[in-house]
PDB file of C-alpha atoms in Angstrom:
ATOM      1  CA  UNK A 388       0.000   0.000   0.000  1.00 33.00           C
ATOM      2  CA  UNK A 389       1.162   3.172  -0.799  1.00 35.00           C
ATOM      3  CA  UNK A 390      -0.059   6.612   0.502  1.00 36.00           C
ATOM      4  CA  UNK A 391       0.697   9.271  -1.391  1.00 41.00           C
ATOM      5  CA  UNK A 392      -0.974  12.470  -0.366  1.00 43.00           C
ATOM      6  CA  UNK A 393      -2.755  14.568   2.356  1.00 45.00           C
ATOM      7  CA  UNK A 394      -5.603  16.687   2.255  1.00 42.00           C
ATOM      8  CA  UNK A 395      -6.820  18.755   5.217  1.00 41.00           C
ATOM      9  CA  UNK A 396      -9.351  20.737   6.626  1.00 36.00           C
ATOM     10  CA  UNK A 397      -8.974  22.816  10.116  1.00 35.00           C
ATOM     11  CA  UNK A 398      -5.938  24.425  11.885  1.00 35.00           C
ATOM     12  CA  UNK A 399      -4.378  22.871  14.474  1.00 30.00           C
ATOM     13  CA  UNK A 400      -1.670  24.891  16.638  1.00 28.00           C
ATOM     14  CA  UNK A 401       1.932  22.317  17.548  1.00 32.00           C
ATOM     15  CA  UNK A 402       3.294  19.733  16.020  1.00 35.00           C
ATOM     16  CA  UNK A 403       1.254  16.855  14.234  1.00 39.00           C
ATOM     17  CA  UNK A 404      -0.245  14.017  15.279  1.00 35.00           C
ATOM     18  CA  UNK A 405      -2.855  11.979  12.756  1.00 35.00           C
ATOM     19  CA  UNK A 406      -4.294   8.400  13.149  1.00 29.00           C
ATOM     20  CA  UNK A 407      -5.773   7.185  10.177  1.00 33.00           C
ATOM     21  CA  UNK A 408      -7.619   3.807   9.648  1.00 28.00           C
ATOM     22  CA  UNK A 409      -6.656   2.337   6.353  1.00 32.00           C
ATOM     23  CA  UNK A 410      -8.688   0.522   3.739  1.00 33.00           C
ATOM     24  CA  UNK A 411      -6.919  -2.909   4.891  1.00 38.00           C
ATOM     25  CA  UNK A 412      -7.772  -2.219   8.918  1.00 36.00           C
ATOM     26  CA  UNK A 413      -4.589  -0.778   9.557  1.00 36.00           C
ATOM     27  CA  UNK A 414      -3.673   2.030  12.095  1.00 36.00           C
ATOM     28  CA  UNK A 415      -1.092   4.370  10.423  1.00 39.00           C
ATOM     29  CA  UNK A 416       0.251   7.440  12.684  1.00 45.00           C
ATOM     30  CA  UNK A 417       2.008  10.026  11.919  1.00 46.00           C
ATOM     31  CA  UNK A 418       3.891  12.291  14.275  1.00 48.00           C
ATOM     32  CA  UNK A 419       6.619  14.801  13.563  1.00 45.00           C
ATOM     33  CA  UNK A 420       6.894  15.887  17.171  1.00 49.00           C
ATOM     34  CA  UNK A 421      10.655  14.683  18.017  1.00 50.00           C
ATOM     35  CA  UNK A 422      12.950  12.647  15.864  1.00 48.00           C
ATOM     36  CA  UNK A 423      13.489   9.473  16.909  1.00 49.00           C
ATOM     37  CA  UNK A 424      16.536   8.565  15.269  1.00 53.00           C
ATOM     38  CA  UNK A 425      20.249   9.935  14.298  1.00 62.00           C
ATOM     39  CA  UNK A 426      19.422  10.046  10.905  1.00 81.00           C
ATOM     40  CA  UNK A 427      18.838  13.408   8.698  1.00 88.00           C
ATOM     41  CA  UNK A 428      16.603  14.016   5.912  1.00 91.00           C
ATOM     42  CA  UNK A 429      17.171  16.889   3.935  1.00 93.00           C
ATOM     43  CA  UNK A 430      16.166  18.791   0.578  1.00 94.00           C
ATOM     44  CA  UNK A 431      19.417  19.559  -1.155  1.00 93.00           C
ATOM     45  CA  UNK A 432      17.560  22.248  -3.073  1.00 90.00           C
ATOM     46  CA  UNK A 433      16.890  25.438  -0.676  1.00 89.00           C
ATOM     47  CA  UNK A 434      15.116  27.456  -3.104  1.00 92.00           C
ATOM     48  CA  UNK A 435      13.073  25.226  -6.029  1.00 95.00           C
ATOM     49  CA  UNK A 436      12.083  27.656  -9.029  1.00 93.00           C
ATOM     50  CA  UNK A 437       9.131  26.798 -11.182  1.00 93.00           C
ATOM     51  CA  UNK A 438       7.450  28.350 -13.952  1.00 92.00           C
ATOM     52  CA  UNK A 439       3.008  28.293 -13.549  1.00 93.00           C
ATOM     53  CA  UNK A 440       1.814  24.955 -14.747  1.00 92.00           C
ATOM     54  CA  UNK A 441       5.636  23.496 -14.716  1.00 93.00           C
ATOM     55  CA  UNK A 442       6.496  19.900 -12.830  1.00 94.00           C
ATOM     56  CA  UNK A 443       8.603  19.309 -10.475  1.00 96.00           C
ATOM     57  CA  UNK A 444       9.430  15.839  -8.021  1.00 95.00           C
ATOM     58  CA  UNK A 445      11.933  17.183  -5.285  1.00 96.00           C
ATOM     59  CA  UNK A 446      14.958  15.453  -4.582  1.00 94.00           C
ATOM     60  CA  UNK A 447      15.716  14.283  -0.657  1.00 94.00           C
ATOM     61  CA  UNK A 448      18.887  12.820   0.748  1.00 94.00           C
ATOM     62  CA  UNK A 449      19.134  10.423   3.549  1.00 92.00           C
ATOM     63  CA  UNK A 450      21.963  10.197   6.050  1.00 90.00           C
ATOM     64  CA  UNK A 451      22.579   7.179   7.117  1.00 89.00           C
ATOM     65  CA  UNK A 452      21.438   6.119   3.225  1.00 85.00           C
ATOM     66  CA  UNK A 453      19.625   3.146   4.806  1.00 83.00           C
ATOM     67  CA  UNK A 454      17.276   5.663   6.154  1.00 85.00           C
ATOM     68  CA  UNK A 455      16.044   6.370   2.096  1.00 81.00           C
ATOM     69  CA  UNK A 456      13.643   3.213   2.359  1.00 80.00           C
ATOM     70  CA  UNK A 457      11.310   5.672   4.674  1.00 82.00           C
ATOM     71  CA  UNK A 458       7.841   6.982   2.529  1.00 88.00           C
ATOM     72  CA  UNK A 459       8.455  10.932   2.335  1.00 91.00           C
ATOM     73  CA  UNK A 460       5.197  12.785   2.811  1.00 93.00           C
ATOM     74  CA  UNK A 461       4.631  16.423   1.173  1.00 95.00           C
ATOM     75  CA  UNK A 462       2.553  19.510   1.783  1.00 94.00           C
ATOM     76  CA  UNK A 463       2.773  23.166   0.496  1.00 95.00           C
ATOM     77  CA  UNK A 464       1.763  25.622   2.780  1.00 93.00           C
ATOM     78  CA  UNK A 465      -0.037  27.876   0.226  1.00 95.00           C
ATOM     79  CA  UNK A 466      -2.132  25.311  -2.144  1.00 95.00           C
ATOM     80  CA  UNK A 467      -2.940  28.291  -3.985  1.00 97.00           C
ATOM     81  CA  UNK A 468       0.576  28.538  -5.769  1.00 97.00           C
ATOM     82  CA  UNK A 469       1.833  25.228  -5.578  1.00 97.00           C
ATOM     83  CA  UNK A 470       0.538  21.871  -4.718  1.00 97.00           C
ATOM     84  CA  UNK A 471       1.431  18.267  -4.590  1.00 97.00           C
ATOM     85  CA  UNK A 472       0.399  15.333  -6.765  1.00 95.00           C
ATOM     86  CA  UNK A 473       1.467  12.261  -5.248  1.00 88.00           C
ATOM     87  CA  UNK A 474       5.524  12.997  -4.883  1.00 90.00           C
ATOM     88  CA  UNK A 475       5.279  15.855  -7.567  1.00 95.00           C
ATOM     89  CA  UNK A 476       5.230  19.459  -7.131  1.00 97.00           C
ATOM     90  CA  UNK A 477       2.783  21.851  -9.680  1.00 97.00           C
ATOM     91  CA  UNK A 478       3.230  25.680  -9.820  1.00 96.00           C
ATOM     92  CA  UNK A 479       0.004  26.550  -9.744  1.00 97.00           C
ATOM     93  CA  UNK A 480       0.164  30.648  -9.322  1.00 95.00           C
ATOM     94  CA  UNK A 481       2.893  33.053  -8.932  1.00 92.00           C
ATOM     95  CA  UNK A 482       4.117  33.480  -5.671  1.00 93.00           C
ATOM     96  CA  UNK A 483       6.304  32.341  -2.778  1.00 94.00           C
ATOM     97  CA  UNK A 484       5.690  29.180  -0.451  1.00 95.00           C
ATOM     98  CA  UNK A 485       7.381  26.431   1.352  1.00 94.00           C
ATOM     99  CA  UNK A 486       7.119  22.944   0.682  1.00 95.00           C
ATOM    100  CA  UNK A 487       7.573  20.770   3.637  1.00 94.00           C
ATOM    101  CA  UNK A 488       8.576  17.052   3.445  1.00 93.00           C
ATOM    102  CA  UNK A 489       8.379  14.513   6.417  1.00 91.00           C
ATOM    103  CA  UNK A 490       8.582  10.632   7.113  1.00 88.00           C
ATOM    104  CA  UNK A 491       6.883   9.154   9.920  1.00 81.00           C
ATOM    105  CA  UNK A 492       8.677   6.111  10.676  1.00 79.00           C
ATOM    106  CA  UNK A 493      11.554   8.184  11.450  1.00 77.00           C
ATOM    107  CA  UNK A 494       9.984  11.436  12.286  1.00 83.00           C
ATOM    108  CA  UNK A 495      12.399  13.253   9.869  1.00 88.00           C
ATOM    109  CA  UNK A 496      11.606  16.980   8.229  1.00 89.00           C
ATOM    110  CA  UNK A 497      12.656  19.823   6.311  1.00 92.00           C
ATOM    111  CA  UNK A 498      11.015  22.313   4.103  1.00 93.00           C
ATOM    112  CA  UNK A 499      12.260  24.611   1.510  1.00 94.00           C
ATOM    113  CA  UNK A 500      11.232  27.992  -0.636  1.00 94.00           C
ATOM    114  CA  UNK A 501       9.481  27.419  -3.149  1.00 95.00           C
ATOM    115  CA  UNK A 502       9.540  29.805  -6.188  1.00 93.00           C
ATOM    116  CA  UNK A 503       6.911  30.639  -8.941  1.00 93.00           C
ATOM    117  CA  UNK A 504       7.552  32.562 -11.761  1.00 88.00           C
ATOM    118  CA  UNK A 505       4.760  33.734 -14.293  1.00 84.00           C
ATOM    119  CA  UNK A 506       4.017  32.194 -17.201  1.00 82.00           C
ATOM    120  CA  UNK A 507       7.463  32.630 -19.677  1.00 77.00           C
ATOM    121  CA  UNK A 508       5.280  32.146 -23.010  1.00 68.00           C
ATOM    122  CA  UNK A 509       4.380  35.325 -24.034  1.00 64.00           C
ATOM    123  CA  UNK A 510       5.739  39.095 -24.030  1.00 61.00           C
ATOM    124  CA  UNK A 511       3.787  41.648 -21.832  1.00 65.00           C
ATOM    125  CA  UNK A 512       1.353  43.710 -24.094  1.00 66.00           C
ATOM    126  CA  UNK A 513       0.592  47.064 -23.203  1.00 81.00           C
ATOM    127  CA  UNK A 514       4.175  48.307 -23.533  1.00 92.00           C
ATOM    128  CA  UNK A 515       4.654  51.001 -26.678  1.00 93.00           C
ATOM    129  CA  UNK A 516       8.548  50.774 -26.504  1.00 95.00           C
ATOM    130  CA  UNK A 517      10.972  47.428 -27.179  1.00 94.00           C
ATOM    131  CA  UNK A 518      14.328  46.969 -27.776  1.00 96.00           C
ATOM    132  CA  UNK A 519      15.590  44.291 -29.650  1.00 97.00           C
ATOM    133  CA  UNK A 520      18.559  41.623 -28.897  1.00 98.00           C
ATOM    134  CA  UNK A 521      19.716  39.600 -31.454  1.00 98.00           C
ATOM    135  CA  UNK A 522      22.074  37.139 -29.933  1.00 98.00           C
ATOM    136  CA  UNK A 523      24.214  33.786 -29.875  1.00 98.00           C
ATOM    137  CA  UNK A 524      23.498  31.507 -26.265  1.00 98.00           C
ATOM    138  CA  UNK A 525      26.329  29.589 -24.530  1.00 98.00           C
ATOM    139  CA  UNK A 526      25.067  27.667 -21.495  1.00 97.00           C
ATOM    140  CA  UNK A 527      27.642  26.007 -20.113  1.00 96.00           C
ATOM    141  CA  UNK A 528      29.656  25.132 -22.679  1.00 96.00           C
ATOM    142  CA  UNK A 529      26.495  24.399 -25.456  1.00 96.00           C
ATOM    143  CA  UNK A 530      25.303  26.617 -28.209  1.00 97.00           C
ATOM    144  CA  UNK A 531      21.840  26.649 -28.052  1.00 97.00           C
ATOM    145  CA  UNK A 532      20.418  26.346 -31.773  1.00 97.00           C
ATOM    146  CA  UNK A 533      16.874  25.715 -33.066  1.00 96.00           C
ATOM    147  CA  UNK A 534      17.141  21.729 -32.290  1.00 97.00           C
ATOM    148  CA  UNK A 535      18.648  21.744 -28.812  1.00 97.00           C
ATOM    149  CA  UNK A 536      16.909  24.978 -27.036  1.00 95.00           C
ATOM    150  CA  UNK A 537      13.159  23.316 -25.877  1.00 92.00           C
ATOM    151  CA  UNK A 538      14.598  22.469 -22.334  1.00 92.00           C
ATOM    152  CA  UNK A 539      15.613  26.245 -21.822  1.00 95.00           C
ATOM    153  CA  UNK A 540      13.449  29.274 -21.369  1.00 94.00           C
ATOM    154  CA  UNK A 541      15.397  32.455 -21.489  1.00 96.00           C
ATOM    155  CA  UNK A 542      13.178  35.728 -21.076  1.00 94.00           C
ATOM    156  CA  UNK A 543      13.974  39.538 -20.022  1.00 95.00           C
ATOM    157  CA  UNK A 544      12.942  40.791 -16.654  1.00 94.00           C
ATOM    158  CA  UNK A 545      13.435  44.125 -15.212  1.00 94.00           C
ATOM    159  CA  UNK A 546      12.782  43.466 -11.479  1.00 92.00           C
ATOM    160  CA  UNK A 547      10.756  40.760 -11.096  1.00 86.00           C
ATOM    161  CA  UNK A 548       8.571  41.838 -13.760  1.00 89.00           C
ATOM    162  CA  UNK A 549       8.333  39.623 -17.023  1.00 90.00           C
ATOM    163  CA  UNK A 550       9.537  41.787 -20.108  1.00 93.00           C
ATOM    164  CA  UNK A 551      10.194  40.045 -22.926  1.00 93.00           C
ATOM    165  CA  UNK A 552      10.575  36.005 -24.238  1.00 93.00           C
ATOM    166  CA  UNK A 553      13.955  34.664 -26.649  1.00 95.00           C
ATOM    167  CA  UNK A 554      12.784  33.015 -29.539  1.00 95.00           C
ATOM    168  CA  UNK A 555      15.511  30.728 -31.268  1.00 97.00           C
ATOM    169  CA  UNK A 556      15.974  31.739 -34.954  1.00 97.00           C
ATOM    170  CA  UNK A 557      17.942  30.546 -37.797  1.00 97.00           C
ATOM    171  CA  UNK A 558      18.693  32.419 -41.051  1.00 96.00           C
ATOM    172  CA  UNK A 559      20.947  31.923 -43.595  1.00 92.00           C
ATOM    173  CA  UNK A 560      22.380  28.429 -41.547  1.00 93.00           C
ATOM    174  CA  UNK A 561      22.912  30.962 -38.217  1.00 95.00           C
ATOM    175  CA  UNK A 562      21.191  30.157 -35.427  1.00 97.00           C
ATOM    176  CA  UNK A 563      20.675  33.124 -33.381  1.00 98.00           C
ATOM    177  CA  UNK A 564      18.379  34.336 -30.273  1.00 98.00           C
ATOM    178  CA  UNK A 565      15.991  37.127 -31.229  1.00 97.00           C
ATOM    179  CA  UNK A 566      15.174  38.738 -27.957  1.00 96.00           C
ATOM    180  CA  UNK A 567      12.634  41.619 -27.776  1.00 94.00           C
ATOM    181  CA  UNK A 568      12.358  43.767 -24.754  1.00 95.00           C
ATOM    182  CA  UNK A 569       9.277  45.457 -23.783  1.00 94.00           C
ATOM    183  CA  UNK A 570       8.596  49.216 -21.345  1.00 94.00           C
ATOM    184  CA  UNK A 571       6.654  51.839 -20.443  1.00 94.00           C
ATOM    185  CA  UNK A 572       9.404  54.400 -20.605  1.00 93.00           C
ATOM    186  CA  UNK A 573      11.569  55.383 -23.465  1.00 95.00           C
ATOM    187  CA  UNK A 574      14.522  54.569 -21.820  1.00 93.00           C
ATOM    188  CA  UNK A 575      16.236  53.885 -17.967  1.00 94.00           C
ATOM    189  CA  UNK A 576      14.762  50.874 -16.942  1.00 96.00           C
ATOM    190  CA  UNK A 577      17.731  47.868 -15.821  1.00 97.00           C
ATOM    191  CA  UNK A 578      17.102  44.603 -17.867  1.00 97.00           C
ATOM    192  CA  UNK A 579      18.242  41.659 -16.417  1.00 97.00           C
ATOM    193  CA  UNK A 580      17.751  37.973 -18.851  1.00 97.00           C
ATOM    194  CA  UNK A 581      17.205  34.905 -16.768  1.00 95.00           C
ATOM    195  CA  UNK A 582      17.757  31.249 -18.115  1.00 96.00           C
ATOM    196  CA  UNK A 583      15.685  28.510 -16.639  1.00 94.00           C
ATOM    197  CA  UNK A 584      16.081  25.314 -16.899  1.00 93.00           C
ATOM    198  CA  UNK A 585      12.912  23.183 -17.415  1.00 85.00           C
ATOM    199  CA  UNK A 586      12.998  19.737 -15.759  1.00 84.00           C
ATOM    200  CA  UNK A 587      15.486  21.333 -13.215  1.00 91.00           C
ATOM    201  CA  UNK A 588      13.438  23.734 -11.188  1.00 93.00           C
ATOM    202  CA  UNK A 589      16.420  26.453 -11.431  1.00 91.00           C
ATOM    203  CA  UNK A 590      17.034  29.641 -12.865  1.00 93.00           C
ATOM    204  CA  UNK A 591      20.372  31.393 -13.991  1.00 96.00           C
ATOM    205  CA  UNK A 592      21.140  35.041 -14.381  1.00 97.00           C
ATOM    206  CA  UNK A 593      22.946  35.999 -17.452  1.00 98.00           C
ATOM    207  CA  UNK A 594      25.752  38.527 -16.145  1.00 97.00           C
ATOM    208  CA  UNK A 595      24.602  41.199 -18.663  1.00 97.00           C
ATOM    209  CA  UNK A 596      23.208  44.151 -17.528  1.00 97.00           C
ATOM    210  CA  UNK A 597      21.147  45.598 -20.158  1.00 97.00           C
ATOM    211  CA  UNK A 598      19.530  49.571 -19.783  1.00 97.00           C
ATOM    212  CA  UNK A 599      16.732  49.865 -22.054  1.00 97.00           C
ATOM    213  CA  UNK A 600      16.955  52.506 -25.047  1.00 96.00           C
ATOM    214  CA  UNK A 601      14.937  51.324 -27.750  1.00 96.00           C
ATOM    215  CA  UNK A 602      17.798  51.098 -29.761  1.00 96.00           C
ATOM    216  CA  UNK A 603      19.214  47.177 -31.408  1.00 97.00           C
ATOM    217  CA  UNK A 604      21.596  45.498 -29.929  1.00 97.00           C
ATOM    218  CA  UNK A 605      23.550  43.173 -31.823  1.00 97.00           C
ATOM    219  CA  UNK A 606      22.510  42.078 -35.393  1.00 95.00           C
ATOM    220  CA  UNK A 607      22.725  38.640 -37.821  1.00 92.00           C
ATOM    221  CA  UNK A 608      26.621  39.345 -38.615  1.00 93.00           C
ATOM    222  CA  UNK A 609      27.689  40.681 -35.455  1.00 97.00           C
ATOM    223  CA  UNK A 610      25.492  38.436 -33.018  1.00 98.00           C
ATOM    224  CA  UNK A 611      25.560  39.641 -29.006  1.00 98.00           C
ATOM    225  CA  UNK A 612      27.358  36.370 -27.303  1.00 98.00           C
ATOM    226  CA  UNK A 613      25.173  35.756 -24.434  1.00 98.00           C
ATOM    227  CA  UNK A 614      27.048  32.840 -22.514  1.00 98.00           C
ATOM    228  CA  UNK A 615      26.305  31.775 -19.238  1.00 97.00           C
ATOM    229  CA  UNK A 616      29.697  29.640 -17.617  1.00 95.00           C
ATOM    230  CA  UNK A 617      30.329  27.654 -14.194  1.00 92.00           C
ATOM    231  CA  UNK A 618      30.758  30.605 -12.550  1.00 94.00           C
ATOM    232  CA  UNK A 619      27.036  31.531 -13.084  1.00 95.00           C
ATOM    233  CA  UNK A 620      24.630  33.129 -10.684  1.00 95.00           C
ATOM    234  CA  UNK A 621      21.488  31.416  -9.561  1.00 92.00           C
ATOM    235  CA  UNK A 622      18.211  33.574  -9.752  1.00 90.00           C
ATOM    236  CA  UNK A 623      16.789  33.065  -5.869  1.00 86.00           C
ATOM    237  CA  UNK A 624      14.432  35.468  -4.841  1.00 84.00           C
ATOM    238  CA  UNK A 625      15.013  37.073  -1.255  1.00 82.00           C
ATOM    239  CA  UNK A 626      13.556  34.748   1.254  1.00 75.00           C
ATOM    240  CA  UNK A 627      14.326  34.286   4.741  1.00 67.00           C
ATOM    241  CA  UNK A 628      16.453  31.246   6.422  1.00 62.00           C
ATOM    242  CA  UNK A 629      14.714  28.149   5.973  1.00 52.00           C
ATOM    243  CA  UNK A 630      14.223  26.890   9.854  1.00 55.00           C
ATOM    244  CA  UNK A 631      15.583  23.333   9.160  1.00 50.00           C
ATOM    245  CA  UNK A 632      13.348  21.753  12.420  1.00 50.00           C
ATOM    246  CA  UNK A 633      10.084  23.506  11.806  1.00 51.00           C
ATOM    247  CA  UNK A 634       6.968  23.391  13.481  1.00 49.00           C
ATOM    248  CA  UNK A 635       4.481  22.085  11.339  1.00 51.00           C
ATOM    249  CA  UNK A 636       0.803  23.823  11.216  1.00 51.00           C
ATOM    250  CA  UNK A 637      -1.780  21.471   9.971  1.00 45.00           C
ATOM    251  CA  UNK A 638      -5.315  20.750  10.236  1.00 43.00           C
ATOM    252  CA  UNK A 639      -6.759  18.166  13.149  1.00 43.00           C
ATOM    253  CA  UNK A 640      -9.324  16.922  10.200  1.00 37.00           C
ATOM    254  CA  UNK A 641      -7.602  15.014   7.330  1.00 41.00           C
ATOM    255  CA  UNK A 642      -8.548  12.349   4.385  1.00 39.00           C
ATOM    256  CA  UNK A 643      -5.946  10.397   2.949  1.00 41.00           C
ATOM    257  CA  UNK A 644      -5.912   8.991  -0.580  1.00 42.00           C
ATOM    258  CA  UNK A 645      -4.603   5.404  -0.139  1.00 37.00           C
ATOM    259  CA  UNK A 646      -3.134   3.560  -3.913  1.00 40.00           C
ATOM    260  CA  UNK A 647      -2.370   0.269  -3.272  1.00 40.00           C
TER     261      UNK A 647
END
C-alpha cells in the first residue's frame, strides 16, 4: 500500500499528530513531534524555481542512506501557488511558499522555498517601446540552436517583472536568439535575462546588464554572445532562512488517498 498524499481541513496549533484507519484495517500514525533517530533528511535544493503549470518531483537525501527506504510525505503551505500530486510538485500561481517534506517512521523533516515565476510564453502587451537583442546563447559550454533549445526558457525581466521572451531563430544556416524587450518608458529601466532550466526547477542570471533605449543590440553578422559559464549566478528570490526543524501547522481533520 502506498499513501501518497494529504488533504486537510482545520488548523491545528503544535506539532502533528494523525491516526488514520486504512482501507486494509490498519492504524497508520504520523507524528513529527521529536525525531526518533540519528538520521537526517534533507532537501538539497533550498530554493526550487518553477514556472506556472511546470512539474517538479523534489529530490531528498538520507543520512545514514539506509534511512532512504522511509515513505516521504509532502505539503505546500499555500495550495494556492503550488501543490502536490502524489511525490510531484505543480506551480500553480505566482508566488512564494514552502514545501515541507516529512517521514513518519523516522519522524524526519525539512522544508524549503518554493519559487513561482509567471508564465514565460508570451511578451507583456501594453508596452509602446521594445528593444531588440539579437544574440548567440552559450550555457555552459552548449550553443543553443533551433534543435537543442526546448529544455531552456530564457526571457527579459526588469525586477521581477516579465519583459520580454527569446525566440531561437535561424537564417541563412545561423542560429541566433531574437530577444525583444518590452517598457513603459523610453529609456532607464535595468534589464536583467534569466535562463531557466525546465525539468530542473532552477534559474540562472545571465551577467549582462542591459539599460533599455529602444535602440538594437547586436545584429545577424555581429550576433551579441550571451554565454552563461560555471561561474554563473542562480536567480533566488530574497527569502528568509529556511528553519531546518520547523513546526508544522496542519489541520486536526484530514482524508488520505490510499493507492495500493
Amino acid at each position: 500500500m502506498n499513501i501518497r498524499r494529504i488533504i486537510t481541513s482545520r488548523p491545528l496549533i503544535a506539532l502533528l499528530t494523525i491516526l488514520l484507519l486504512s482501507a486494509c484495517g490498519e492504524f497508520y500514525e504520523f507524528n513529527t513531534s521529536e525525531p526518533v533517530t540519528a538520521g537526517q533528511m534533507r532537501l538539497p535544493r533550498r530554493v526550487v524555481s518553477l514556472v506556472v503549470g511546470d512539474h517538479y518531483a523534489i529530490p531528498v537525501d538520507f543520512t545514514p542512506a539506509e534511512l532512504s527506504n522511509n515513505a516521504v510525505f509532502w505539503l505546500s503551505e499555500d495550495e494556492a501557488i503550488a501543490t502536490f500530486e502524489n511525490d510531484t510538485l505543480v506551480a500553480l500561481s505566482e508566488g512564494l511558499t514552502r514545501a515541507v517534506a516529512f517521514t513518519t517512521i523516522d519522524r524526519l523533516r525539512d522544508t524549503c522555498w518554493v519559487n513561482v515565476m509567471p508564465e514565460m510564453y508570451m511578451a507583456p502587451s501594453n508596452y509602446p517601446y521594445d528593444m531588440v537583442i539579437y544574440a548567440s546563447v552559450d550555457v555552459h559550454g552548449t550553443r543553443l540552436t533551433q534543435d537543442n533549445a526546448q529544455p531552456y526558457i530564457i526571457a527579459a525581466f526588469v525586477g521581477d517583472e516579465l519583459r520580454g521572451i527569446g525566440q531561437m531563430k535561424r537564417r541563412a544556416g545561423i542560429d541566433y536568439m531574437e530577444m525583444r524587450v518590452w517598457s513603459p518608458f523610453t529609456g532607464g529601466d535595468e534589464v536583467r535575462l534569466r535562463c531557466y532550466y525546465r525539468g530542473e526547477a532552477r534559474a540562472e542570471l545571465f551577467p549582462d546588464v542591459f539599460i533599455f533605449d529602444g535602440e538594437m543590440h547586436g545584429e545577424l553578422t555581429h550576433l551579441y554572445p550571451l554565454v552563461l559559464g560555471d561561474d554563473a549566478e542562480e536567480y533566488v528570490p530574497d527569502v528568509e532562512p529556511v528553519d531546518d526543524n520547523p513546526i508544522i501547522e496542519l489541520p486536526d481533520t484530514t482524508v488520505v488517498e490510499i493507492y495500493d
